């Protein structure tokens, strides 16, 4: 989800940073529209959920670029420290925002909110801050999310798992074996998107058949969907980074942004008996289109100050925006349910206002909290490492 800082001698992939921000903006819009959607096939920004698969692909590419050639020197624990510093401060603030707003979001579909004791809320808050997923029996909202205070945190659970797999196992694979692993992972993507259900785990999500929606809970079907959505995009991104495939395209940022936006906004393709067409669409998007975007985004360069500035700003705000916006969606659902009789213009105004509000909150969280905390943690761990090294030298 979040970009990392590569070696100082390496150029930064500013276009990939910008594309992460474009996808994050579309995710917020997707969730705002979702409040008024009767189901997955009727959603306005219909394939917005595929942004998560794109995020995974981006993360895999950047992880490989930033760490493959310095992992031995840095070590496994050094890698984990850097990833915790990069990701976890915003996980905590997103959870705390959700906790502060929890009781204000008792929409009709959230039947457990009003029944939740403060002690239970505090326990769930602690679990969320520690990035420990909740089982369905521990749910306090009604959607059986791994973090019912901040729905978007589910993808960070899988991001953490991907980092663990990379550090302990996958980074050791040769290109040939990594290619084989990515190929097998693609079969899982196809199984879920095309609803083949090889393992008989998808019956509980028939409402989302022929999509890649899911992965946000600890039930068997959600775990399988989440793992299937993670493995191919993340490690295909890693493989592309190692292969060094790049395409230089003039105006690459704008072309790639247009492609990503078109994929996410595309209406549901095929309904009822032709639902498999939508599954095929999701399959092609994840297995072919997103890797192509990575290759073009990494191979192209910004050529003017305005585009460079947009890419930097979008990249900076992308992760804070993604991880802090969802508590406001819970409140929007509550407000929309209580004000159904108001004219459409009022609902549009509220939606636009929330969109602008979450951007402002994300930027404030980045500048006033995330960057200072990350700077302090980095300096603290650096001082500690130097102290340990000096102590070892003295012995």
Short mmCIF file of C-alpha atoms in Angstrom, two decimals:
data_model
loop_
_atom_site.label_atom_id
_atom_site.label_comp_id
_atom_site.label_asym_id
_atom_site.label_seq_id
_atom_site.Cartn_x
_atom_site.Cartn_y
_atom_site.Cartn_z
CA UNK A 1 0.00 0.00 0.00
CA UNK A 2 2.67 2.43 0.93
CA UNK A 3 5.71 3.35 -1.06
CA UNK A 4 9.18 2.87 0.34
CA UNK A 5 12.35 4.87 0.00
CA UNK A 6 14.89 3.16 -2.21
CA UNK A 7 18.64 3.61 -2.06
CA UNK A 8 19.71 7.21 -2.48
CA UNK A 9 21.60 6.32 -5.67
CA UNK A 10 18.51 4.92 -7.33
CA UNK A 11 15.98 7.08 -9.14
CA UNK A 12 12.55 7.20 -7.59
CA UNK A 13 9.66 5.88 -9.60
CA UNK A 14 7.60 9.05 -9.33
CA UNK A 15 4.96 7.83 -11.77
CA UNK A 16 4.31 4.71 -9.70
CA UNK A 17 3.93 6.95 -6.64
CA UNK A 18 1.44 9.09 -8.53
CA UNK A 19 -0.54 6.07 -9.72
CA UNK A 20 -0.88 4.88 -6.16
CA UNK A 21 -2.49 8.21 -5.33
CA UNK A 22 -4.83 8.06 -8.32
CA UNK A 23 -6.01 4.61 -7.23
CA UNK A 24 -6.45 5.79 -3.62
CA UNK A 25 -8.66 8.69 -4.75
CA UNK A 26 -10.81 6.28 -6.76
CA UNK A 27 -11.11 3.95 -3.77
CA UNK A 28 -12.55 6.78 -1.68
CA UNK A 29 -15.04 7.62 -4.45
CA UNK A 30 -15.87 3.92 -4.80
CA UNK A 31 -16.74 3.65 -1.12
CA UNK A 32 -18.77 6.86 -1.13
CA UNK A 33 -20.90 5.56 -3.99
CA UNK A 34 -21.10 2.12 -2.38
CA UNK A 35 -23.30 3.58 0.34
CA UNK A 36 -26.06 3.94 -2.25
CA UNK A 37 -25.40 0.73 -4.15
CA UNK A 38 -27.89 -2.17 -3.94
CA UNK A 39 -25.17 -4.68 -4.80
CA UNK A 40 -21.81 -5.34 -6.50
CA UNK A 41 -23.25 -5.33 -10.03
CA UNK A 42 -24.98 -1.97 -9.53
CA UNK A 43 -22.05 -0.01 -8.10
CA UNK A 44 -21.26 3.18 -10.02
CA UNK A 45 -17.46 2.90 -9.82
CA UNK A 46 -18.05 -0.78 -10.29
CA UNK A 47 -14.57 -2.27 -10.18
CA UNK A 48 -13.10 0.02 -7.55
CA UNK A 49 -12.29 -3.01 -5.43
CA UNK A 50 -9.58 -3.93 -7.97
CA UNK A 51 -7.55 -0.97 -6.68
CA UNK A 52 -6.40 -3.24 -3.84
CA UNK A 53 -5.00 -5.74 -6.34
CA UNK A 54 -3.23 -2.84 -8.05
CA UNK A 55 -1.83 -1.67 -4.71
CA UNK A 56 -0.42 -5.15 -4.08
CA UNK A 57 1.27 -5.15 -7.50
CA UNK A 58 2.79 -1.72 -6.84
CA UNK A 59 4.04 -2.82 -3.44
CA UNK A 60 5.67 -5.95 -4.81
CA UNK A 61 7.46 -3.97 -7.50
CA UNK A 62 8.73 -1.30 -5.11
CA UNK A 63 9.78 -3.84 -2.47
CA UNK A 64 11.90 -5.67 -5.01
CA UNK A 65 13.39 -2.45 -6.33
CA UNK A 66 14.14 -1.03 -2.90
CA UNK A 67 15.37 -4.12 -1.02
CA UNK A 68 16.44 -7.00 -3.26
CA UNK A 69 20.04 -5.84 -3.65
CA UNK A 70 20.59 -4.68 -0.07
CA UNK A 71 18.69 -7.30 1.90
CA UNK A 72 21.80 -9.27 2.94
CA UNK A 73 23.47 -6.19 4.37
CA UNK A 74 20.27 -4.97 6.03
CA UNK A 75 19.12 -8.33 7.41
CA UNK A 76 15.65 -9.69 8.05
CA UNK A 77 15.07 -7.71 11.23
CA UNK A 78 16.32 -4.55 9.57
CA UNK A 79 13.82 -5.07 6.78
CA UNK A 80 10.97 -5.66 9.21
CA UNK A 81 11.89 -2.53 11.17
CA UNK A 82 11.78 -0.42 8.03
CA UNK A 83 8.41 -1.82 6.99
CA UNK A 84 6.94 -1.34 10.47
CA UNK A 85 8.13 2.27 10.50
CA UNK A 86 6.64 2.84 7.07
CA UNK A 87 3.28 1.17 7.61
CA UNK A 88 2.33 0.91 11.24
CA UNK A 89 2.01 4.49 12.49
CA UNK A 90 -0.88 5.07 10.07
CA UNK A 91 -2.47 1.75 11.01
CA UNK A 92 -2.66 3.06 14.57
CA UNK A 93 -4.09 6.47 13.67
CA UNK A 94 -6.66 4.90 11.32
CA UNK A 95 -7.81 2.60 14.12
CA UNK A 96 -7.99 5.42 16.67
CA UNK A 97 -10.06 7.56 14.29
CA UNK A 98 -12.44 4.64 13.85
CA UNK A 99 -12.67 4.10 17.61
CA UNK A 100 -13.43 7.77 18.26
CA UNK A 101 -16.26 7.70 15.72
CA UNK A 102 -17.56 4.19 16.42
CA UNK A 103 -20.76 4.97 18.33
CA UNK A 104 -21.76 7.67 15.84
CA UNK A 105 -21.94 5.12 13.03
CA UNK A 106 -24.78 2.89 14.21
CA UNK A 107 -26.36 2.55 10.76
CA UNK A 108 -29.16 -0.04 10.37
CA UNK A 109 -26.78 -2.61 8.88
CA UNK A 110 -24.43 -2.22 11.85
CA UNK A 111 -26.69 -3.89 14.38
CA UNK A 112 -23.92 -4.64 16.90
CA UNK A 113 -22.73 -1.07 17.43
CA UNK A 114 -25.36 -0.08 19.99
CA UNK A 115 -24.84 -3.36 21.84
CA UNK A 116 -21.07 -2.92 22.25
CA UNK A 117 -19.74 -2.05 25.68
CA UNK A 118 -16.94 0.48 26.07
CA UNK A 119 -14.67 -2.27 27.40
CA UNK A 120 -15.22 -4.28 24.20
CA UNK A 121 -14.51 -1.20 22.10
CA UNK A 122 -11.24 -0.61 23.96
CA UNK A 123 -10.20 -4.23 23.45
CA UNK A 124 -10.96 -4.07 19.72
CA UNK A 125 -9.06 -0.77 19.51
CA UNK A 126 -6.01 -2.41 21.06
CA UNK A 127 -6.27 -5.34 18.66
CA UNK A 128 -6.51 -2.95 15.72
CA UNK A 129 -3.52 -0.90 16.84
CA UNK A 130 -1.49 -4.10 17.14
CA UNK A 131 -2.69 -5.24 13.71
CA UNK A 132 -4.21 -8.41 15.20
CA UNK A 133 -7.25 -9.51 13.15
CA UNK A 134 -10.54 -10.24 14.87
CA UNK A 135 -12.39 -13.51 14.42
CA UNK A 136 -16.07 -13.34 13.37
CA UNK A 137 -17.10 -14.10 16.95
CA UNK A 138 -15.27 -10.97 18.16
CA UNK A 139 -17.03 -8.61 15.75
CA UNK A 140 -18.57 -5.43 17.19
CA UNK A 141 -20.08 -3.94 14.03
CA UNK A 142 -21.82 -6.65 12.06
CA UNK A 143 -19.71 -7.09 8.94
CA UNK A 144 -17.20 -9.55 10.42
CA UNK A 145 -14.22 -7.42 9.36
CA UNK A 146 -10.74 -8.07 10.73
CA UNK A 147 -10.80 -4.48 12.01
CA UNK A 148 -14.40 -3.25 12.46
CA UNK A 149 -13.12 0.21 13.40
CA UNK A 150 -11.41 0.72 10.06
CA UNK A 151 -12.54 -1.55 7.26
CA UNK A 152 -9.65 -0.68 4.95
CA UNK A 153 -7.15 -2.24 7.36
CA UNK A 154 -7.91 -5.72 6.03
CA UNK A 155 -5.62 -5.20 3.06
CA UNK A 156 -2.78 -4.15 5.38
CA UNK A 157 -3.08 -7.54 7.08
CA UNK A 158 -2.31 -9.14 3.73
CA UNK A 159 0.39 -6.56 2.99
CA UNK A 160 2.13 -7.54 6.23
CA UNK A 161 1.88 -11.21 5.27
CA UNK A 162 3.39 -10.48 1.86
CA UNK A 163 6.33 -8.72 3.51
CA UNK A 164 6.87 -11.69 5.82
CA UNK A 165 6.74 -14.16 2.93
CA UNK A 166 9.16 -12.02 0.93
CA UNK A 167 11.67 -11.67 3.76
CA UNK A 168 11.65 -15.28 4.91
CA UNK A 169 11.12 -17.23 1.69
CA UNK A 170 10.31 -15.62 -1.64
CA UNK A 171 13.31 -13.31 -1.89
CA UNK A 172 15.54 -16.40 -1.99
CA UNK A 173 13.86 -17.77 -5.12
CA UNK A 174 15.65 -17.56 -8.44
CA UNK A 175 13.85 -15.87 -11.32
CA UNK A 176 12.86 -19.28 -12.67
CA UNK A 177 11.30 -20.43 -9.42
CA UNK A 178 9.71 -17.05 -8.79
CA UNK A 179 8.16 -17.22 -12.25
CA UNK A 180 6.77 -20.67 -11.43
CA UNK A 181 5.39 -19.39 -8.12
CA UNK A 182 3.73 -16.43 -9.83
CA UNK A 183 2.24 -18.77 -12.45
CA UNK A 184 0.67 -21.00 -9.80
CA UNK A 185 -0.61 -17.90 -7.98
CA UNK A 186 -2.31 -16.78 -11.19
CA UNK A 187 -4.38 -19.97 -11.08
CA UNK A 188 -5.76 -18.90 -7.70
CA UNK A 189 -6.76 -15.52 -9.13
CA UNK A 190 -8.53 -17.26 -12.01
CA UNK A 191 -10.26 -19.69 -9.64
CA UNK A 192 -11.81 -16.87 -7.60
CA UNK A 193 -12.58 -14.44 -10.43
CA UNK A 194 -14.15 -17.08 -12.66
CA UNK A 195 -15.94 -18.66 -9.67
CA UNK A 196 -14.61 -22.13 -10.49
CA UNK A 197 -14.43 -22.73 -6.72
CA UNK A 198 -12.00 -25.62 -7.02
CA UNK A 199 -11.78 -26.07 -3.27
CA UNK A 200 -15.47 -25.54 -2.48
CA UNK A 201 -14.85 -22.43 -0.37
CA UNK A 202 -16.81 -19.74 -2.22
CA UNK A 203 -20.44 -20.69 -1.64
CA UNK A 204 -20.83 -18.12 1.14
CA UNK A 205 -20.03 -15.23 -1.23
CA UNK A 206 -22.40 -15.96 -4.10
CA UNK A 207 -23.48 -12.32 -3.90
CA UNK A 208 -20.03 -11.43 -5.22
CA UNK A 209 -19.58 -14.30 -7.68
CA UNK A 210 -17.43 -13.49 -10.73
CA UNK A 211 -15.70 -10.65 -8.92
CA UNK A 212 -12.60 -10.41 -6.73
CA UNK A 213 -14.49 -8.82 -3.85
CA UNK A 214 -13.43 -10.24 -0.50
CA UNK A 215 -10.52 -10.91 1.79
CA UNK A 216 -11.67 -8.73 4.68
CA UNK A 217 -12.54 -11.45 7.21
CA UNK A 218 -11.20 -14.62 8.83
CA UNK A 219 -13.83 -17.04 7.55
CA UNK A 220 -12.56 -19.77 5.22
CA UNK A 221 -13.91 -18.13 2.06
CA UNK A 222 -12.53 -14.70 2.96
CA UNK A 223 -9.10 -16.08 3.80
CA UNK A 224 -8.95 -17.92 0.50
CA UNK A 225 -10.05 -14.85 -1.47
CA UNK A 226 -7.58 -12.62 0.35
CA UNK A 227 -4.68 -15.00 -0.24
CA UNK A 228 -5.65 -15.37 -3.89
CA UNK A 229 -5.80 -11.60 -4.34
CA UNK A 230 -2.43 -11.09 -2.66
CA UNK A 231 -0.09 -13.68 -4.12
CA UNK A 232 -0.20 -13.02 -7.85
CA UNK A 233 -0.19 -9.19 -7.87
CA UNK A 234 2.45 -8.75 -5.17
CA UNK A 235 4.90 -11.33 -6.41
CA UNK A 236 4.26 -10.57 -10.07
CA UNK A 237 5.30 -7.02 -9.19
CA UNK A 238 8.42 -8.41 -7.53
CA UNK A 239 9.17 -10.53 -10.60
CA UNK A 240 8.76 -7.59 -12.98
CA UNK A 241 11.14 -5.57 -10.82
CA UNK A 242 13.75 -8.31 -11.05
CA UNK A 243 13.28 -8.78 -14.78
CA UNK A 244 13.74 -5.05 -15.35
CA UNK A 245 11.09 -4.89 -18.06
CA UNK A 246 10.21 -1.27 -18.85
CA UNK A 247 8.36 0.64 -21.53
CA UNK A 248 9.08 4.33 -21.99
CA UNK A 249 5.92 6.14 -23.06
CA UNK A 250 5.60 9.87 -23.53
CA UNK A 251 3.01 11.16 -21.08
CA UNK A 252 3.28 7.84 -19.25
CA UNK A 253 1.71 9.08 -16.02
CA UNK A 254 -1.39 10.37 -17.74
CA UNK A 255 -1.82 7.31 -19.94
CA UNK A 256 -1.37 4.96 -17.00
CA UNK A 257 -3.74 7.02 -14.86
CA UNK A 258 -6.34 6.84 -17.61
CA UNK A 259 -5.96 3.06 -17.87
CA UNK A 260 -6.22 2.53 -14.10
CA UNK A 261 -9.24 4.83 -13.86
CA UNK A 262 -10.94 3.10 -16.81
CA UNK A 263 -10.40 -0.34 -15.27
CA UNK A 264 -11.80 0.72 -11.89
CA UNK A 265 -14.76 2.73 -13.21
CA UNK A 266 -15.86 0.15 -15.81
CA UNK A 267 -19.47 -0.99 -15.24
CA UNK A 268 -20.17 -4.62 -14.41
CA UNK A 269 -19.57 -6.65 -17.57
CA UNK A 270 -22.28 -9.28 -17.98
CA UNK A 271 -24.96 -10.05 -15.42
CA UNK A 272 -26.99 -13.06 -14.38
CA UNK A 273 -26.18 -15.97 -16.70
CA UNK A 274 -23.37 -13.96 -18.34
CA UNK A 275 -21.65 -13.11 -15.07
CA UNK A 276 -18.59 -15.09 -16.14
CA UNK A 277 -17.77 -12.21 -18.51
CA UNK A 278 -17.17 -9.98 -15.49
CA UNK A 279 -14.96 -12.65 -13.98
CA UNK A 280 -12.94 -12.69 -17.19
CA UNK A 281 -12.67 -8.90 -17.04
CA UNK A 282 -11.26 -9.04 -13.50
CA UNK A 283 -8.86 -11.80 -14.52
CA UNK A 284 -7.47 -9.83 -17.47
CA UNK A 285 -7.20 -6.66 -15.38
CA UNK A 286 -5.11 -8.34 -12.67
CA UNK A 287 -3.06 -10.75 -14.78
CA UNK A 288 -2.33 -8.50 -17.76
CA UNK A 289 -3.42 -4.85 -17.50
CA UNK A 290 -1.94 -4.02 -14.09
CA UNK A 291 1.45 -5.60 -14.90
CA UNK A 292 1.50 -3.60 -18.14
CA UNK A 293 0.80 -0.41 -16.19
CA UNK A 294 3.71 -1.23 -13.87
CA UNK A 295 6.07 -1.72 -16.80
CA UNK A 296 5.02 1.57 -18.40
CA UNK A 297 4.97 3.47 -15.11
CA UNK A 298 8.47 2.28 -14.20
CA UNK A 299 9.85 2.90 -17.67
CA UNK A 300 8.41 6.37 -18.26
CA UNK A 301 9.49 9.65 -16.73
CA UNK A 302 7.75 12.90 -15.95
CA UNK A 303 8.96 15.69 -18.22
CA UNK A 304 7.44 18.79 -16.63
CA UNK A 305 7.35 20.29 -13.16
CA UNK A 306 3.55 20.19 -12.88
CA UNK A 307 3.31 16.43 -13.53
CA UNK A 308 6.22 15.75 -11.21
CA UNK A 309 4.55 17.81 -8.50
CA UNK A 310 1.26 15.96 -8.89
CA UNK A 311 3.01 12.59 -8.73
CA UNK A 312 4.87 13.54 -5.56
CA UNK A 313 1.74 14.88 -3.86
CA UNK A 314 -0.42 11.93 -4.88
CA UNK A 315 2.25 9.49 -3.78
CA UNK A 316 2.63 11.20 -0.40
CA UNK A 317 -1.07 11.27 0.39
CA UNK A 318 -2.00 7.87 -1.05
CA UNK A 319 -1.38 5.67 1.97
CA UNK A 320 -2.69 8.11 4.63
CA UNK A 321 -5.81 8.64 2.51
CA UNK A 322 -6.43 4.95 2.06
CA UNK A 323 -5.94 3.99 5.70
CA UNK A 324 -7.89 6.88 7.31
CA UNK A 325 -10.91 7.35 5.03
CA UNK A 326 -13.10 4.39 5.90
CA UNK A 327 -14.34 5.47 9.37
CA UNK A 328 -15.97 8.40 7.55
CA UNK A 329 -17.72 5.97 5.21
CA UNK A 330 -19.37 4.33 8.23
CA UNK A 331 -20.68 7.75 9.24
CA UNK A 332 -21.85 8.49 5.72
CA UNK A 333 -23.85 5.23 5.73
CA UNK A 334 -25.48 6.25 9.00
CA UNK A 335 -26.28 9.75 7.71
CA UNK A 336 -27.65 8.46 4.39
CA UNK A 337 -29.91 5.97 6.17
CA UNK A 338 -31.29 8.70 8.43
CA UNK A 339 -31.84 11.22 5.61
CA UNK A 340 -33.19 9.20 2.71
CA UNK A 341 -35.94 11.74 2.05
CA UNK A 342 -33.55 14.59 1.35
CA UNK A 343 -33.04 15.59 -2.31
CA UNK A 344 -30.28 14.06 -4.40
CA UNK A 345 -28.40 17.37 -4.48
CA UNK A 346 -28.00 17.24 -0.70
CA UNK A 347 -26.59 13.73 -0.81
CA UNK A 348 -24.18 14.77 -3.57
CA UNK A 349 -23.05 17.78 -1.54
CA UNK A 350 -22.46 15.63 1.53
CA UNK A 351 -20.54 13.07 -0.53
CA UNK A 352 -18.29 15.71 -2.10
CA UNK A 353 -17.75 17.31 1.30
CA UNK A 354 -16.68 13.99 2.82
CA UNK A 355 -14.34 13.40 -0.12
CA UNK A 356 -12.61 16.73 0.47
CA UNK A 357 -12.64 16.23 4.24
CA UNK A 358 -10.88 12.87 4.13
CA UNK A 359 -8.21 14.30 1.83
CA UNK A 360 -7.61 17.13 4.31
CA UNK A 361 -7.50 14.69 7.24
CA UNK A 362 -5.10 12.41 5.37
CA UNK A 363 -2.76 15.32 4.62
CA UNK A 364 -2.89 16.55 8.20
CA UNK A 365 -2.24 13.01 9.48
CA UNK A 366 0.76 12.74 7.17
CA UNK A 367 2.34 16.06 8.10
CA UNK A 368 1.43 16.36 11.78
CA UNK A 369 1.69 12.72 12.81
CA UNK A 370 3.08 10.20 10.32
CA UNK A 371 6.19 11.96 9.11
CA UNK A 372 7.31 13.13 12.60
CA UNK A 373 6.68 9.69 14.12
CA UNK A 374 8.54 7.89 11.33
CA UNK A 375 11.44 10.32 11.62
CA UNK A 376 11.63 9.75 15.39
CA UNK A 377 11.44 5.95 15.06
CA UNK A 378 14.10 5.93 12.37
CA UNK A 379 16.44 8.07 14.45
CA UNK A 380 15.71 6.02 17.59
CA UNK A 381 16.46 2.69 15.96
CA UNK A 382 19.56 4.12 14.27
CA UNK A 383 20.91 5.36 17.62
CA UNK A 384 20.13 2.00 19.19
CA UNK A 385 21.94 0.15 16.39
CA UNK A 386 24.99 2.37 16.78
CA UNK A 387 24.99 1.85 20.56
CA UNK A 388 24.80 -1.94 20.13
CA UNK A 389 27.62 -1.85 17.56
CA UNK A 390 29.80 0.28 19.85
CA UNK A 391 29.13 -2.05 22.78
CA UNK A 392 30.13 -5.04 20.67
CA UNK A 393 33.33 -3.30 19.57
CA UNK A 394 34.20 -2.51 23.19
CA UNK A 395 33.84 -6.14 24.19
#
